[in-house]
Amino acid sequence: MIVTKVEPLSKTKYKIYLNHQFAFVLYKGELRSYKIYRASAYGNISLMYPMITSEEELDEIREKILLKRAKKRAMHLLEDMDRSEAGLREKLKAGLYPEDLIEAAVTYVKSFGYLNDVRYAENFILARKSTKSKREILALLNRKGICSADIEKAFESCYGESEEVEAVRRILAKKK
């Protein structure tokens, strides 16, 4: 693989392009340790020459740095609040992680039970069932990327027959 471009993303992060296509993001110290750049007299990052990187080195970067970082980021995102699988994937994609590493990070957090769309949907329904109709909640959950089967399971566990009638009465009373 040929490193064709190193583009600054922030003060410490850089986008790495392999064969003219975006590949991943590395920090300044990681660029230095893999000798992907040369510092100019002003401390700016500049690409030495189109540099050939071995497959072993790329695999090492992906496994030791990027995969580890993606897993930590996924765990950190779930630390603050519960998320749907689609929501977590979206946040990791916004962090410019490669698609296969996003999949590995999602599988990792799922293996510990930290990511569960049915549980997320149940909590979502319980928090909103007194103020929103079933149809509204269904639409919101669909927008969040929860699959229909998981939504149905969550509705079954959260709504009893009497609760549904009571919710309709509350909404009608509110409208009058």
Short mmCIF file of C-alpha atoms in Angstrom, two decimals:
data_model
loop_
_atom_site.label_atom_id
_atom_site.label_comp_id
_atom_site.label_asym_id
_atom_site.label_seq_id
_atom_site.Cartn_x
_atom_site.Cartn_y
_atom_site.Cartn_z
CA MET A 1 0.00 0.00 0.00
CA ILE A 2 1.16 3.49 -0.78
CA VAL A 3 0.54 6.36 1.62
CA THR A 4 -0.41 9.12 -0.78
CA LYS A 5 -1.64 11.83 1.56
CA VAL A 6 -1.57 12.87 5.20
CA GLU A 7 -4.18 15.52 5.89
CA PRO A 8 -4.56 17.36 9.21
CA LEU A 9 -7.93 16.80 10.85
CA SER A 10 -7.19 18.69 14.06
CA LYS A 11 -4.11 19.85 15.90
CA THR A 12 -3.16 16.27 16.83
CA LYS A 13 -5.15 14.03 14.44
CA TYR A 14 -4.40 13.28 10.80
CA LYS A 15 -6.33 11.54 8.04
CA ILE A 16 -4.25 8.92 6.23
CA TYR A 17 -4.94 8.17 2.57
CA LEU A 18 -3.76 4.92 1.03
CA ASN A 19 -3.67 4.77 -2.78
CA HIS A 20 -5.59 8.08 -2.96
CA GLN A 21 -8.46 6.79 -0.76
CA PHE A 22 -9.17 7.67 2.86
CA ALA A 23 -8.15 4.78 5.11
CA PHE A 24 -8.06 5.86 8.78
CA VAL A 25 -7.12 8.52 11.32
CA LEU A 26 -3.92 8.50 13.38
CA TYR A 27 -2.53 10.81 16.05
CA LYS A 28 0.72 12.71 15.61
CA GLY A 29 2.71 10.35 17.87
CA GLU A 30 1.47 7.31 15.95
CA LEU A 31 2.53 8.90 12.67
CA ARG A 32 5.95 9.45 14.16
CA SER A 33 6.26 5.90 15.50
CA TYR A 34 5.39 4.39 12.11
CA LYS A 35 7.57 6.96 10.29
CA ILE A 36 4.80 8.06 7.97
CA TYR A 37 5.83 11.72 7.92
CA ARG A 38 8.67 14.16 8.24
CA ALA A 39 8.33 17.23 10.43
CA SER A 40 9.15 20.50 8.74
CA ALA A 41 11.19 23.22 10.40
CA TYR A 42 7.93 24.73 11.67
CA GLY A 43 6.68 21.52 13.23
CA ASN A 44 4.05 20.87 10.58
CA ILE A 45 3.39 17.38 9.30
CA SER A 46 4.36 16.74 5.72
CA LEU A 47 4.45 13.54 3.76
CA MET A 48 8.01 12.48 2.99
CA TYR A 49 7.35 10.87 -0.34
CA PRO A 50 4.63 8.53 -1.48
CA MET A 51 5.59 5.87 1.01
CA ILE A 52 5.07 2.15 0.65
CA THR A 53 3.70 0.53 3.79
CA SER A 54 3.79 -3.21 4.20
CA GLU A 55 0.62 -5.24 4.76
CA GLU A 56 2.02 -6.39 8.12
CA GLU A 57 2.48 -2.80 9.25
CA LEU A 58 -1.06 -1.90 8.15
CA ASP A 59 -2.46 -4.92 9.97
CA GLU A 60 -0.54 -3.89 13.08
CA ILE A 61 -1.93 -0.34 12.89
CA ARG A 62 -5.47 -1.66 12.42
CA GLU A 63 -5.28 -4.28 15.21
CA LYS A 64 -3.14 -2.58 17.84
CA ILE A 65 -4.25 1.00 17.41
CA LEU A 66 -7.50 1.43 15.51
CA LEU A 67 -9.43 -1.61 16.78
CA LYS A 68 -8.43 -0.91 20.37
CA ARG A 69 -9.44 2.75 19.96
CA ALA A 70 -12.80 1.81 18.37
CA LYS A 71 -13.61 -0.56 21.24
CA LYS A 72 -12.70 2.04 23.85
CA ARG A 73 -14.75 4.69 22.06
CA ALA A 74 -17.77 2.39 21.89
CA MET A 75 -17.48 1.63 25.61
CA HIS A 76 -17.13 5.34 26.39
CA LEU A 77 -20.20 6.22 24.32
CA LEU A 78 -22.28 3.63 26.18
CA GLU A 79 -20.96 4.82 29.55
CA ASP A 80 -22.92 8.08 29.46
CA MET A 81 -26.21 6.78 28.05
CA ASP A 82 -27.84 3.73 26.56
CA ARG A 83 -27.80 3.72 22.75
CA SER A 84 -29.30 1.67 19.99
CA GLU A 85 -26.98 -0.38 17.82
CA ALA A 86 -27.68 1.92 14.86
CA GLY A 87 -26.95 4.98 17.01
CA LEU A 88 -23.65 3.55 18.19
CA ARG A 89 -22.64 2.66 14.62
CA GLU A 90 -23.48 6.21 13.53
CA LYS A 91 -21.32 7.75 16.27
CA LEU A 92 -18.39 5.48 15.42
CA LYS A 93 -18.78 6.26 11.73
CA ALA A 94 -18.68 9.97 12.58
CA GLY A 95 -15.36 9.25 14.33
CA LEU A 96 -14.01 8.06 10.94
CA TYR A 97 -13.44 4.45 11.96
CA PRO A 98 -13.31 1.91 9.10
CA GLU A 99 -16.50 -0.14 8.63
CA ASP A 100 -14.98 -3.49 9.61
CA LEU A 101 -13.60 -2.04 12.83
CA ILE A 102 -17.00 -0.55 13.66
CA GLU A 103 -18.49 -4.03 13.25
CA ALA A 104 -15.80 -5.51 15.53
CA ALA A 105 -16.36 -2.83 18.20
CA VAL A 106 -20.15 -3.37 18.13
CA THR A 107 -19.66 -7.13 18.45
CA TYR A 108 -17.28 -6.52 21.36
CA VAL A 109 -19.72 -4.39 23.39
CA LYS A 110 -22.59 -6.76 22.55
CA SER A 111 -20.59 -9.67 23.95
CA PHE A 112 -20.65 -7.98 27.38
CA GLY A 113 -24.37 -7.19 27.13
CA TYR A 114 -23.81 -3.44 27.00
CA LEU A 115 -25.73 -3.10 23.75
CA ASN A 116 -29.25 -4.49 23.55
CA ASP A 117 -31.88 -2.95 21.26
CA VAL A 118 -34.82 -4.65 23.03
CA ARG A 119 -33.72 -3.24 26.40
CA TYR A 120 -33.18 0.17 24.81
CA ALA A 121 -36.68 0.08 23.27
CA GLU A 122 -38.25 -1.01 26.58
CA ASN A 123 -36.60 1.87 28.46
CA PHE A 124 -37.61 4.27 25.68
CA ILE A 125 -41.24 3.09 25.81
CA LEU A 126 -41.45 3.20 29.61
CA ALA A 127 -40.13 6.75 29.66
CA ARG A 128 -42.66 7.97 27.07
CA LYS A 129 -45.76 5.79 27.31
CA SER A 130 -47.59 8.19 29.64
CA THR A 131 -47.20 11.14 27.27
CA LYS A 132 -47.07 9.67 23.76
CA SER A 133 -49.23 7.28 21.81
CA LYS A 134 -48.07 3.86 20.72
CA ARG A 135 -47.90 5.06 17.14
CA GLU A 136 -45.68 8.03 18.04
CA ILE A 137 -43.33 5.84 20.05
CA LEU A 138 -43.19 3.33 17.20
CA ALA A 139 -42.23 6.09 14.75
CA LEU A 140 -39.54 7.43 17.10
CA LEU A 141 -38.04 3.98 17.62
CA ASN A 142 -38.05 3.32 13.86
CA ARG A 143 -36.18 6.60 13.36
CA LYS A 144 -33.59 5.44 15.88
CA GLY A 145 -32.89 2.34 13.79
CA ILE A 146 -34.54 -0.29 16.00
CA CYS A 147 -35.85 -3.25 13.98
CA SER A 148 -39.58 -4.07 14.01
CA ALA A 149 -39.16 -7.41 15.81
CA ASP A 150 -37.31 -5.75 18.71
CA ILE A 151 -39.94 -3.00 18.91
CA GLU A 152 -42.74 -5.58 19.07
CA LYS A 153 -40.98 -7.48 21.88
CA ALA A 154 -40.54 -4.25 23.80
CA PHE A 155 -44.20 -3.24 23.33
CA GLU A 156 -45.36 -6.68 24.51
CA SER A 157 -43.33 -6.42 27.70
CA CYS A 158 -44.26 -2.79 28.43
CA TYR A 159 -47.92 -2.55 27.51
CA GLY A 160 -50.72 -4.44 29.16
CA GLU A 161 -54.30 -4.19 27.88
CA SER A 162 -55.42 -1.89 30.70
CA GLU A 163 -52.39 0.39 30.31
CA GLU A 164 -53.14 0.92 26.64
CA VAL A 165 -56.74 1.94 27.34
CA GLU A 166 -55.61 4.22 30.16
CA ALA A 167 -53.02 5.89 27.90
CA VAL A 168 -55.71 6.57 25.28
CA ARG A 169 -57.97 8.07 27.97
CA ARG A 170 -55.17 10.36 29.17
CA ILE A 171 -54.49 11.55 25.63
CA LEU A 172 -58.19 12.18 24.99
CA ALA A 173 -58.51 14.06 28.27
CA LYS A 174 -55.50 16.16 27.32
CA LYS A 175 -57.04 17.00 23.92
CA LYS A 176 -60.33 18.15 25.48
#
